[in-house]
């Protein structure tokens, strides 16, 4: 297993060496006006190499293993674990059948014209290190997002899974249509509002929280959090879950450390920076199995469920934000950001939808977003182009969030 990679590690004879190979098969289906516009089939094979010899190193991408890269001086260089285990893990999935026949994905019945992308992916990931680790994993996944357009109104929803059912497509289209069917204009002014944020919004924003949880972000002064900080409400917990049956779940990280599920933020407290071997001494801790050779990262995310229904969360005077994009940070240390609401931003008065607020922007801080007043019982597994990190998220109610006109 991985013989060419083993030979390469022996040949370069580095103090620390890791060779990571990806073999990715991907089908991308583009939808326009509820019809299949294009079907792209892509195969991509490449190697990521990390070398360290003394004070010199290399970290980068190679198309093949024929040569040895040029080493350069480096103050932070990748290290590998002393794990010398061998592991082979192949996850069985009905998604593999879609590689030969995508027709089950194409039941696109929709009340309104539909736009979007469906992606089917099979990933083979292999790692060999100079410590003797030899691992190979295979995983498959399917994901998609649909945007339903009702004249000047629209709604969007997404789905993701390691196992496919036609109901996933049907439910996502139905929810996109549900938001697109809400019409009428509701005028709002700059101010503070109680917001219900959808799982799509949470996927976008929690991806940034996870980036700030990286030990590298903290080390380089690009994070609003330090271990032990109270950053959210008691009912808010954010997890990194590489051992669940979800897309982008892996048994070992890029340094050969075995992964495990962990709370990043637990009951509102930042518990666990995401660490690799190189950065862990700065935090007087061990690697958390989240390498990234230079930048530790989460594998996939989960916000724990609450005990509220979505109907109860919109029963008062709130704005439900269906989706956001163009998220920009004003200050990483404070976590202040702005993001533009898109698709349906539904204004509710006494529990009734009275119209769509157009061209509005959330302009607050991530810590404010995590001050959750209520969290829904129902959660959704989502990923799409503007939130590519896999996640499972509820709806959340946050009170007194700053909103401005975009």
mmCIF file of C-alpha atoms in Angstrom:
data_model
loop_
_atom_site.group_PDB
_atom_site.id
_atom_site.type_symbol
_atom_site.label_atom_id
_atom_site.label_comp_id
_atom_site.label_asym_id
_atom_site.label_seq_id
_atom_site.Cartn_x
_atom_site.Cartn_y
_atom_site.Cartn_z
ATOM 1 C CA UNK A 1 0.000 0.000 0.000
ATOM 2 C CA UNK A 2 1.333 3.444 -1.027
ATOM 3 C CA UNK A 3 4.605 1.895 -2.253
ATOM 4 C CA UNK A 4 5.671 4.851 -4.423
ATOM 5 C CA UNK A 5 5.172 7.221 -1.481
ATOM 6 C CA UNK A 6 7.185 4.981 0.851
ATOM 7 C CA UNK A 7 10.026 4.905 -1.682
ATOM 8 C CA UNK A 8 9.955 8.700 -1.991
ATOM 9 C CA UNK A 9 10.162 9.236 1.777
ATOM 10 C CA UNK A 10 13.169 6.909 1.932
ATOM 11 C CA UNK A 11 14.832 8.656 -1.019
ATOM 12 C CA UNK A 12 14.642 12.217 0.362
ATOM 13 C CA UNK A 13 15.920 11.046 3.782
ATOM 14 C CA UNK A 14 14.575 14.112 5.605
ATOM 15 C CA UNK A 15 14.434 14.803 9.325
ATOM 16 C CA UNK A 16 10.663 15.084 8.939
ATOM 17 C CA UNK A 17 8.843 14.095 5.779
ATOM 18 C CA UNK A 18 5.185 13.600 4.944
ATOM 19 C CA UNK A 19 3.678 12.767 1.573
ATOM 20 C CA UNK A 20 -0.067 13.239 1.209
ATOM 21 C CA UNK A 21 -1.769 12.014 -1.959
ATOM 22 C CA UNK A 22 -5.257 12.900 -3.137
ATOM 23 C CA UNK A 23 -7.106 11.096 -5.892
ATOM 24 C CA UNK A 24 -10.407 12.890 -6.441
ATOM 25 C CA UNK A 25 -13.224 11.924 -8.776
ATOM 26 C CA UNK A 26 -15.907 14.577 -9.049
ATOM 27 C CA UNK A 27 -19.112 15.134 -11.002
ATOM 28 C CA UNK A 28 -20.525 18.677 -11.080
ATOM 29 C CA UNK A 29 -24.052 19.202 -12.410
ATOM 30 C CA UNK A 30 -25.088 22.785 -13.166
ATOM 31 C CA UNK A 31 -28.796 23.637 -13.186
ATOM 32 C CA UNK A 32 -30.334 26.591 -15.046
ATOM 33 C CA UNK A 33 -34.087 27.209 -15.293
ATOM 34 C CA UNK A 34 -34.759 23.779 -13.732
ATOM 35 C CA UNK A 35 -32.816 22.038 -16.492
ATOM 36 C CA UNK A 36 -29.391 20.439 -16.575
ATOM 37 C CA UNK A 37 -27.082 22.948 -18.251
ATOM 38 C CA UNK A 38 -23.824 20.989 -17.978
ATOM 39 C CA UNK A 39 -22.423 17.807 -16.458
ATOM 40 C CA UNK A 40 -18.684 17.923 -15.796
ATOM 41 C CA UNK A 41 -16.664 14.849 -14.887
ATOM 42 C CA UNK A 42 -13.265 15.570 -13.369
ATOM 43 C CA UNK A 43 -10.410 13.409 -12.138
ATOM 44 C CA UNK A 44 -7.637 15.050 -10.150
ATOM 45 C CA UNK A 45 -4.539 13.409 -8.687
ATOM 46 C CA UNK A 46 -1.846 15.355 -6.829
ATOM 47 C CA UNK A 47 0.648 15.174 -3.977
ATOM 48 C CA UNK A 48 1.259 17.494 -1.038
ATOM 49 C CA UNK A 49 4.783 17.306 0.355
ATOM 50 C CA UNK A 50 6.228 18.501 3.656
ATOM 51 C CA UNK A 51 9.988 18.234 4.243
ATOM 52 C CA UNK A 52 12.246 19.453 7.016
ATOM 53 C CA UNK A 53 16.030 19.173 7.105
ATOM 54 C CA UNK A 54 17.535 21.208 9.910
ATOM 55 C CA UNK A 55 16.414 24.831 9.560
ATOM 56 C CA UNK A 56 15.311 24.408 5.965
ATOM 57 C CA UNK A 57 12.056 23.033 4.670
ATOM 58 C CA UNK A 58 9.447 22.817 1.949
ATOM 59 C CA UNK A 59 5.684 22.629 1.992
ATOM 60 C CA UNK A 60 3.815 22.521 -1.285
ATOM 61 C CA UNK A 61 2.056 20.691 -4.080
ATOM 62 C CA UNK A 62 3.629 18.384 -6.662
ATOM 63 C CA UNK A 63 2.091 16.708 -9.682
ATOM 64 C CA UNK A 64 4.368 13.689 -9.315
ATOM 65 C CA UNK A 65 7.147 12.237 -7.144
ATOM 66 C CA UNK A 66 9.927 12.322 -9.717
ATOM 67 C CA UNK A 67 12.037 15.118 -8.212
ATOM 68 C CA UNK A 68 12.997 16.602 -4.862
ATOM 69 C CA UNK A 69 11.822 20.162 -4.133
ATOM 70 C CA UNK A 70 14.159 23.034 -3.260
ATOM 71 C CA UNK A 71 14.332 23.661 0.491
ATOM 72 C CA UNK A 72 14.237 27.194 1.891
ATOM 73 C CA UNK A 73 14.930 28.630 5.385
ATOM 74 C CA UNK A 74 11.831 28.369 7.557
ATOM 75 C CA UNK A 75 11.161 29.373 11.169
ATOM 76 C CA UNK A 76 8.020 27.233 11.295
ATOM 77 C CA UNK A 77 8.397 23.902 9.535
ATOM 78 C CA UNK A 78 6.031 20.923 9.455
ATOM 79 C CA UNK A 79 6.669 18.024 11.810
ATOM 80 C CA UNK A 80 5.245 14.531 11.770
ATOM 81 C CA UNK A 81 4.001 12.402 14.626
ATOM 82 C CA UNK A 82 5.843 9.329 15.909
ATOM 83 C CA UNK A 83 2.809 7.245 14.944
ATOM 84 C CA UNK A 84 4.099 4.254 12.946
ATOM 85 C CA UNK A 85 0.742 2.533 12.484
ATOM 86 C CA UNK A 86 -0.739 1.305 9.226
ATOM 87 C CA UNK A 87 -4.408 1.990 8.559
ATOM 88 C CA UNK A 88 -6.741 1.261 5.656
ATOM 89 C CA UNK A 89 -10.282 2.609 5.887
ATOM 90 C CA UNK A 90 -12.830 2.400 3.078
ATOM 91 C CA UNK A 91 -16.289 3.821 3.757
ATOM 92 C CA UNK A 92 -19.112 2.079 1.920
ATOM 93 C CA UNK A 93 -21.661 4.445 0.390
ATOM 94 C CA UNK A 94 -24.448 4.337 -2.167
ATOM 95 C CA UNK A 95 -23.033 7.633 -3.475
ATOM 96 C CA UNK A 96 -20.521 5.552 -5.450
ATOM 97 C CA UNK A 97 -23.360 4.381 -7.717
ATOM 98 C CA UNK A 98 -23.989 7.991 -8.736
ATOM 99 C CA UNK A 99 -20.558 8.053 -10.349
ATOM 100 C CA UNK A 100 -21.997 5.772 -13.041
ATOM 101 C CA UNK A 101 -25.584 7.031 -13.114
ATOM 102 C CA UNK A 102 -26.575 10.550 -11.995
ATOM 103 C CA UNK A 103 -30.235 10.198 -13.005
ATOM 104 C CA UNK A 104 -31.474 9.717 -9.396
ATOM 105 C CA UNK A 105 -30.208 13.258 -8.706
ATOM 106 C CA UNK A 106 -32.265 14.813 -11.456
ATOM 107 C CA UNK A 107 -35.819 14.680 -10.130
ATOM 108 C CA UNK A 108 -36.024 18.471 -10.189
ATOM 109 C CA UNK A 109 -39.743 19.158 -9.774
ATOM 110 C CA UNK A 110 -40.072 22.757 -8.637
ATOM 111 C CA UNK A 111 -42.827 25.347 -8.399
ATOM 112 C CA UNK A 112 -40.394 28.076 -9.430
ATOM 113 C CA UNK A 113 -37.449 28.093 -11.864
ATOM 114 C CA UNK A 114 -34.473 26.455 -10.219
ATOM 115 C CA UNK A 115 -30.768 27.257 -10.354
ATOM 116 C CA UNK A 116 -27.917 25.522 -8.575
ATOM 117 C CA UNK A 117 -25.122 22.998 -8.425
ATOM 118 C CA UNK A 118 -25.085 19.315 -7.433
ATOM 119 C CA UNK A 119 -21.698 17.747 -6.703
ATOM 120 C CA UNK A 120 -20.835 14.060 -6.354
ATOM 121 C CA UNK A 121 -17.372 13.303 -5.021
ATOM 122 C CA UNK A 122 -15.212 10.296 -4.265
ATOM 123 C CA UNK A 123 -11.935 11.029 -2.476
ATOM 124 C CA UNK A 124 -8.993 8.704 -1.908
ATOM 125 C CA UNK A 125 -6.566 10.170 0.645
ATOM 126 C CA UNK A 126 -3.209 8.558 1.471
ATOM 127 C CA UNK A 127 -0.428 9.570 3.867
ATOM 128 C CA UNK A 128 3.095 8.248 4.405
ATOM 129 C CA UNK A 129 5.519 9.793 6.919
ATOM 130 C CA UNK A 130 9.169 9.381 7.829
ATOM 131 C CA UNK A 131 8.069 7.928 11.190
ATOM 132 C CA UNK A 132 6.586 4.906 9.455
ATOM 133 C CA UNK A 133 2.927 5.910 9.311
ATOM 134 C CA UNK A 134 1.139 4.480 6.277
ATOM 135 C CA UNK A 135 -2.528 5.296 5.863
ATOM 136 C CA UNK A 136 -5.189 5.252 3.194
ATOM 137 C CA UNK A 137 -8.838 6.279 3.359
ATOM 138 C CA UNK A 138 -11.666 6.483 0.867
ATOM 139 C CA UNK A 139 -14.831 8.505 1.310
ATOM 140 C CA UNK A 140 -17.724 9.649 -0.855
ATOM 141 C CA UNK A 141 -20.232 12.445 -0.580
ATOM 142 C CA UNK A 142 -22.995 14.258 -2.390
ATOM 143 C CA UNK A 143 -23.995 17.872 -1.881
ATOM 144 C CA UNK A 144 -26.054 20.486 -3.624
ATOM 145 C CA UNK A 145 -27.718 23.840 -3.381
ATOM 146 C CA UNK A 146 -30.856 25.102 -5.081
ATOM 147 C CA UNK A 147 -31.975 28.674 -5.637
ATOM 148 C CA UNK A 148 -35.632 29.094 -6.565
ATOM 149 C CA UNK A 149 -36.563 32.357 -8.320
ATOM 150 C CA UNK A 150 -40.058 33.804 -8.114
ATOM 151 C CA UNK A 151 -39.708 36.957 -10.184
ATOM 152 C CA UNK A 152 -37.786 39.412 -8.006
ATOM 153 C CA UNK A 153 -38.015 37.094 -4.991
ATOM 154 C CA UNK A 154 -35.882 34.043 -4.276
ATOM 155 C CA UNK A 155 -35.131 31.336 -1.757
ATOM 156 C CA UNK A 156 -32.210 28.966 -1.322
ATOM 157 C CA UNK A 157 -31.444 25.700 0.444
ATOM 158 C CA UNK A 158 -28.651 23.130 0.470
ATOM 159 C CA UNK A 159 -27.948 19.548 1.474
ATOM 160 C CA UNK A 160 -24.949 17.259 1.994
ATOM 161 C CA UNK A 161 -24.496 13.625 2.947
ATOM 162 C CA UNK A 162 -22.314 10.551 2.633
ATOM 163 C CA UNK A 163 -25.387 8.529 1.674
ATOM 164 C CA UNK A 164 -27.868 9.627 -0.949
ATOM 165 C CA UNK A 165 -31.645 9.518 -1.072
ATOM 166 C CA UNK A 166 -33.893 11.271 -3.580
ATOM 167 C CA UNK A 167 -35.725 12.808 -0.617
ATOM 168 C CA UNK A 168 -32.665 14.982 0.087
ATOM 169 C CA UNK A 169 -33.050 16.693 -3.286
ATOM 170 C CA UNK A 170 -36.835 16.922 -2.965
ATOM 171 C CA UNK A 171 -36.710 18.453 0.527
ATOM 172 C CA UNK A 172 -34.043 21.010 -0.408
ATOM 173 C CA UNK A 173 -36.023 22.135 -3.470
ATOM 174 C CA UNK A 174 -39.210 22.323 -1.422
ATOM 175 C CA UNK A 175 -37.599 24.541 1.210
ATOM 176 C CA UNK A 176 -36.056 26.826 -1.435
ATOM 177 C CA UNK A 177 -39.528 27.177 -2.980
ATOM 178 C CA UNK A 178 -41.050 27.860 0.419
ATOM 179 C CA UNK A 179 -38.825 30.897 0.958
ATOM 180 C CA UNK A 180 -39.226 32.086 -2.645
ATOM 181 C CA UNK A 181 -43.020 32.051 -2.254
ATOM 182 C CA UNK A 182 -42.938 34.778 0.420
ATOM 183 C CA UNK A 183 -43.550 38.062 -1.389
ATOM 184 C CA UNK A 184 -44.171 41.721 -0.663
ATOM 185 C CA UNK A 185 -41.767 44.395 0.523
ATOM 186 C CA UNK A 186 -41.061 45.240 4.156
ATOM 187 C CA UNK A 187 -39.115 48.408 4.888
ATOM 188 C CA UNK A 188 -36.659 48.496 7.766
ATOM 189 C CA UNK A 189 -34.175 51.117 8.930
ATOM 190 C CA UNK A 190 -30.707 50.792 10.440
ATOM 191 C CA UNK A 191 -30.923 49.475 13.978
ATOM 192 C CA UNK A 192 -30.883 46.421 16.216
ATOM 193 C CA UNK A 193 -33.205 43.525 15.455
ATOM 194 C CA UNK A 194 -33.946 40.048 16.723
ATOM 195 C CA UNK A 195 -32.727 37.687 14.005
ATOM 196 C CA UNK A 196 -33.439 34.050 13.246
ATOM 197 C CA UNK A 197 -30.426 32.762 11.319
ATOM 198 C CA UNK A 198 -30.863 29.732 9.088
ATOM 199 C CA UNK A 199 -28.424 26.802 8.881
ATOM 200 C CA UNK A 200 -27.079 28.348 5.653
ATOM 201 C CA UNK A 201 -26.148 31.525 7.526
ATOM 202 C CA UNK A 202 -24.655 29.519 10.373
ATOM 203 C CA UNK A 203 -22.580 27.523 7.887
ATOM 204 C CA UNK A 204 -21.102 30.715 6.493
ATOM 205 C CA UNK A 205 -20.321 32.308 9.874
ATOM 206 C CA UNK A 206 -19.240 29.221 11.848
ATOM 207 C CA UNK A 207 -16.635 28.516 9.183
ATOM 208 C CA UNK A 208 -15.020 31.806 10.241
ATOM 209 C CA UNK A 209 -15.304 30.924 13.929
ATOM 210 C CA UNK A 210 -13.516 27.638 13.181
ATOM 211 C CA UNK A 211 -10.729 29.501 11.370
ATOM 212 C CA UNK A 212 -10.251 31.696 14.435
ATOM 213 C CA UNK A 213 -10.085 28.559 16.597
ATOM 214 C CA UNK A 214 -6.935 27.487 14.745
ATOM 215 C CA UNK A 215 -3.800 27.680 16.844
ATOM 216 C CA UNK A 216 -2.130 29.511 13.958
ATOM 217 C CA UNK A 217 -4.812 32.239 13.974
ATOM 218 C CA UNK A 218 -4.331 32.722 17.724
ATOM 219 C CA UNK A 219 -0.523 32.608 17.455
ATOM 220 C CA UNK A 220 -0.512 35.202 14.658
ATOM 221 C CA UNK A 221 -2.979 37.590 16.328
ATOM 222 C CA UNK A 222 -5.810 36.906 13.864
ATOM 223 C CA UNK A 223 -8.363 35.562 16.330
ATOM 224 C CA UNK A 224 -10.951 37.000 18.696
ATOM 225 C CA UNK A 225 -10.581 34.026 21.066
ATOM 226 C CA UNK A 226 -8.179 32.653 23.646
ATOM 227 C CA UNK A 227 -8.644 29.374 25.541
ATOM 228 C CA UNK A 228 -11.058 29.836 28.432
ATOM 229 C CA UNK A 229 -12.755 32.922 26.984
ATOM 230 C CA UNK A 230 -16.517 33.152 27.307
ATOM 231 C CA UNK A 231 -17.536 33.797 23.698
ATOM 232 C CA UNK A 232 -21.158 32.633 23.526
ATOM 233 C CA UNK A 233 -24.290 31.746 25.450
ATOM 234 C CA UNK A 234 -24.512 28.795 27.818
ATOM 235 C CA UNK A 235 -26.676 26.956 25.270
ATOM 236 C CA UNK A 236 -24.146 27.307 22.436
ATOM 237 C CA UNK A 237 -21.735 24.454 21.630
ATOM 238 C CA UNK A 238 -19.645 24.142 18.451
ATOM 239 C CA UNK A 239 -17.997 20.800 17.678
ATOM 240 C CA UNK A 240 -15.359 19.487 15.292
ATOM 241 C CA UNK A 241 -16.592 16.026 14.275
ATOM 242 C CA UNK A 242 -14.138 14.115 12.040
ATOM 243 C CA UNK A 243 -15.337 10.744 13.384
ATOM 244 C CA UNK A 244 -18.983 11.126 12.375
ATOM 245 C CA UNK A 245 -20.330 9.668 9.126
ATOM 246 C CA UNK A 246 -20.235 12.964 7.258
ATOM 247 C CA UNK A 247 -18.393 14.421 4.274
ATOM 248 C CA UNK A 248 -14.780 15.365 5.063
ATOM 249 C CA UNK A 249 -14.550 12.998 8.029
ATOM 250 C CA UNK A 250 -11.103 11.429 8.272
ATOM 251 C CA UNK A 251 -9.371 9.088 10.714
ATOM 252 C CA UNK A 252 -5.934 10.757 10.634
ATOM 253 C CA UNK A 253 -4.610 14.257 10.030
ATOM 254 C CA UNK A 254 -1.802 15.461 7.760
ATOM 255 C CA UNK A 255 0.882 14.634 10.369
ATOM 256 C CA UNK A 256 -0.341 11.088 11.043
ATOM 257 C CA UNK A 257 -2.148 11.935 14.299
ATOM 258 C CA UNK A 258 -5.465 10.152 14.747
ATOM 259 C CA UNK A 259 -8.477 12.462 14.773
ATOM 260 C CA UNK A 260 -11.250 12.604 17.362
ATOM 261 C CA UNK A 261 -14.472 14.518 17.969
ATOM 262 C CA UNK A 262 -14.065 17.549 20.209
ATOM 263 C CA UNK A 263 -15.844 20.637 21.475
ATOM 264 C CA UNK A 264 -14.281 23.817 20.114
ATOM 265 C CA UNK A 265 -16.734 25.961 22.075
ATOM 266 C CA UNK A 266 -18.656 24.268 24.887
ATOM 267 C CA UNK A 267 -21.541 25.984 26.665
ATOM 268 C CA UNK A 268 -20.233 29.282 25.344
ATOM 269 C CA UNK A 269 -16.608 28.788 26.474
ATOM 270 C CA UNK A 270 -13.727 28.454 23.990
ATOM 271 C CA UNK A 271 -12.340 25.123 25.154
ATOM 272 C CA UNK A 272 -9.977 23.816 22.538
ATOM 273 C CA UNK A 273 -7.649 25.517 20.041
ATOM 274 C CA UNK A 274 -7.148 23.354 16.963
ATOM 275 C CA UNK A 275 -3.497 22.295 16.991
ATOM 276 C CA UNK A 276 -0.856 20.474 15.005
ATOM 277 C CA UNK A 277 2.459 19.192 16.374
ATOM 278 C CA UNK A 278 4.469 22.292 15.437
ATOM 279 C CA UNK A 279 2.160 24.749 17.233
ATOM 280 C CA UNK A 280 1.128 22.650 20.239
ATOM 281 C CA UNK A 281 4.157 23.618 22.413
ATOM 282 C CA UNK A 282 3.111 27.281 22.235
ATOM 283 C CA UNK A 283 -0.134 26.274 23.942
ATOM 284 C CA UNK A 284 1.466 23.732 26.309
ATOM 285 C CA UNK A 285 -0.824 21.088 24.853
ATOM 286 C CA UNK A 286 -0.798 18.108 22.521
ATOM 287 C CA UNK A 287 -1.851 18.017 18.898
ATOM 288 C CA UNK A 288 -5.621 17.799 18.520
ATOM 289 C CA UNK A 289 -5.422 15.849 15.250
ATOM 290 C CA UNK A 290 -6.244 18.884 13.123
ATOM 291 C CA UNK A 291 -3.063 19.339 11.026
ATOM 292 C CA UNK A 292 -2.754 21.253 8.375
ATOM 293 C CA UNK A 293 1.023 21.263 8.337
ATOM 294 C CA UNK A 294 1.167 25.011 8.908
ATOM 295 C CA UNK A 295 -2.451 25.954 9.618
ATOM 296 C CA UNK A 296 -4.472 23.571 11.811
ATOM 297 C CA UNK A 297 -8.119 23.486 10.770
ATOM 298 C CA UNK A 298 -11.435 21.895 11.640
ATOM 299 C CA UNK A 299 -12.540 18.918 9.567
ATOM 300 C CA UNK A 300 -16.269 19.480 9.726
ATOM 301 C CA UNK A 301 -18.529 21.333 12.113
ATOM 302 C CA UNK A 302 -21.630 20.789 14.200
ATOM 303 C CA UNK A 303 -23.662 23.157 16.358
ATOM 304 C CA UNK A 304 -25.533 21.223 19.045
ATOM 305 C CA UNK A 305 -29.284 21.192 18.807
ATOM 306 C CA UNK A 306 -31.580 23.106 21.138
ATOM 307 C CA UNK A 307 -35.165 22.471 22.215
ATOM 308 C CA UNK A 308 -37.160 25.009 20.166
ATOM 309 C CA UNK A 309 -39.258 24.621 17.046
ATOM 310 C CA UNK A 310 -38.571 26.996 14.171
ATOM 311 C CA UNK A 311 -42.219 28.110 14.326
ATOM 312 C CA UNK A 312 -41.811 29.206 17.938
ATOM 313 C CA UNK A 313 -38.641 31.127 17.062
ATOM 314 C CA UNK A 314 -40.470 33.243 14.451
ATOM 315 C CA UNK A 315 -43.586 33.713 16.596
ATOM 316 C CA UNK A 316 -42.643 37.257 17.633
ATOM 317 C CA UNK A 317 -41.162 40.265 15.836
ATOM 318 C CA UNK A 318 -38.063 38.960 14.076
ATOM 319 C CA UNK A 319 -36.265 38.890 10.753
ATOM 320 C CA UNK A 320 -35.440 35.422 9.412
ATOM 321 C CA UNK A 321 -32.249 35.541 7.336
ATOM 322 C CA UNK A 322 -32.248 32.715 4.776
ATOM 323 C CA UNK A 323 -28.727 33.222 3.412
ATOM 324 C CA UNK A 324 -25.725 35.579 3.377
ATOM 325 C CA UNK A 325 -22.662 36.292 1.247
ATOM 326 C CA UNK A 326 -19.806 38.793 0.930
ATOM 327 C CA UNK A 327 -18.781 38.299 4.567
ATOM 328 C CA UNK A 328 -15.985 40.759 5.371
ATOM 329 C CA UNK A 329 -14.130 41.415 8.635
ATOM 330 C CA UNK A 330 -13.375 44.872 9.996
ATOM 331 C CA UNK A 331 -11.320 43.574 12.947
ATOM 332 C CA UNK A 332 -10.276 39.951 13.477
ATOM 333 C CA UNK A 333 -9.300 40.476 17.117
ATOM 334 C CA UNK A 334 -12.764 41.821 17.923
ATOM 335 C CA UNK A 335 -14.531 39.509 15.488
ATOM 336 C CA UNK A 336 -16.435 42.411 13.935
ATOM 337 C CA UNK A 337 -17.769 41.737 10.468
ATOM 338 C CA UNK A 338 -20.442 42.572 7.952
ATOM 339 C CA UNK A 339 -22.289 40.220 5.648
ATOM 340 C CA UNK A 340 -24.962 40.877 3.049
ATOM 341 C CA UNK A 341 -28.279 39.042 3.344
ATOM 342 C CA UNK A 342 -29.469 37.401 0.141
ATOM 343 C CA UNK A 343 -32.477 35.459 -1.031
ATOM 344 C CA UNK A 344 -35.269 35.645 1.555
ATOM 345 C CA UNK A 345 -34.916 38.012 4.526
ATOM 346 C CA UNK A 346 -38.396 37.525 5.942
ATOM 347 C CA UNK A 347 -39.810 40.137 8.320
ATOM 348 C CA UNK A 348 -42.220 38.686 10.884
ATOM 349 C CA UNK A 349 -44.667 40.784 12.909
ATOM 350 C CA UNK A 350 -46.395 38.974 15.759
ATOM 351 C CA UNK A 351 -45.474 35.689 14.110
ATOM 352 C CA UNK A 352 -46.791 36.524 10.650
ATOM 353 C CA UNK A 353 -44.577 37.126 7.599
ATOM 354 C CA UNK A 354 -45.254 40.666 6.349
ATOM 355 C CA UNK A 355 -42.717 40.820 3.538
ATOM 356 C CA UNK A 356 -39.103 40.678 2.443
ATOM 357 C CA UNK A 357 -36.486 43.184 3.623
ATOM 358 C CA UNK A 358 -34.306 44.059 0.650
ATOM 359 C CA UNK A 359 -30.629 44.962 0.589
ATOM 360 C CA UNK A 360 -29.799 44.569 4.264
ATOM 361 C CA UNK A 361 -26.542 43.733 5.964
ATOM 362 C CA UNK A 362 -25.676 42.175 9.325
ATOM 363 C CA UNK A 363 -22.976 44.396 10.859
ATOM 364 C CA UNK A 364 -21.969 43.046 14.258
ATOM 365 C CA UNK A 365 -19.507 40.556 15.807
ATOM 366 C CA UNK A 366 -19.204 36.785 15.785
ATOM 367 C CA UNK A 367 -19.379 36.806 19.573
ATOM 368 C CA UNK A 368 -22.773 38.488 19.278
ATOM 369 C CA UNK A 369 -23.940 35.804 16.852
ATOM 370 C CA UNK A 370 -22.991 33.124 19.394
ATOM 371 C CA UNK A 371 -25.095 34.829 22.095
ATOM 372 C CA UNK A 372 -27.946 32.559 21.106
ATOM 373 C CA UNK A 373 -31.294 33.136 22.776
ATOM 374 C CA UNK A 374 -32.819 29.968 21.324
ATOM 375 C CA UNK A 375 -31.685 27.050 19.152
ATOM 376 C CA UNK A 376 -33.910 24.764 17.108
ATOM 377 C CA UNK A 377 -34.281 21.037 17.650
ATOM 378 C CA UNK A 378 -34.181 20.415 13.908
ATOM 379 C CA UNK A 379 -30.785 20.562 12.205
ATOM 380 C CA UNK A 380 -29.595 20.311 8.619
ATOM 381 C CA UNK A 381 -26.441 18.958 7.004
ATOM 382 C CA UNK A 382 -25.314 21.600 4.497
ATOM 383 C CA UNK A 383 -22.430 22.748 2.342
ATOM 384 C CA UNK A 384 -22.243 24.855 -0.809
ATOM 385 C CA UNK A 385 -19.860 27.114 -2.725
ATOM 386 C CA UNK A 386 -19.869 30.003 -0.212
ATOM 387 C CA UNK A 387 -19.625 27.710 2.815
ATOM 388 C CA UNK A 388 -17.567 24.747 1.579
ATOM 389 C CA UNK A 389 -16.798 23.368 5.056
ATOM 390 C CA UNK A 390 -19.231 20.565 5.837
ATOM 391 C CA UNK A 391 -21.511 21.333 8.775
ATOM 392 C CA UNK A 392 -24.655 20.326 10.663
ATOM 393 C CA UNK A 393 -26.545 23.370 11.910
ATOM 394 C CA UNK A 394 -29.821 24.419 13.537
ATOM 395 C CA UNK A 395 -31.740 27.658 13.225
ATOM 396 C CA UNK A 396 -30.709 30.114 15.958
ATOM 397 C CA UNK A 397 -32.407 33.172 17.456
ATOM 398 C CA UNK A 398 -30.100 36.050 18.375
ATOM 399 C CA UNK A 399 -31.505 39.224 19.926
ATOM 400 C CA UNK A 400 -30.402 42.798 19.316
ATOM 401 C CA UNK A 401 -28.182 42.277 16.265
ATOM 402 C CA UNK A 402 -27.059 45.357 14.338
ATOM 403 C CA UNK A 403 -28.580 45.526 10.860
ATOM 404 C CA UNK A 404 -27.920 48.221 8.247
ATOM 405 C CA UNK A 405 -29.054 48.908 4.711
ATOM 406 C CA UNK A 406 -26.657 47.445 2.148
#
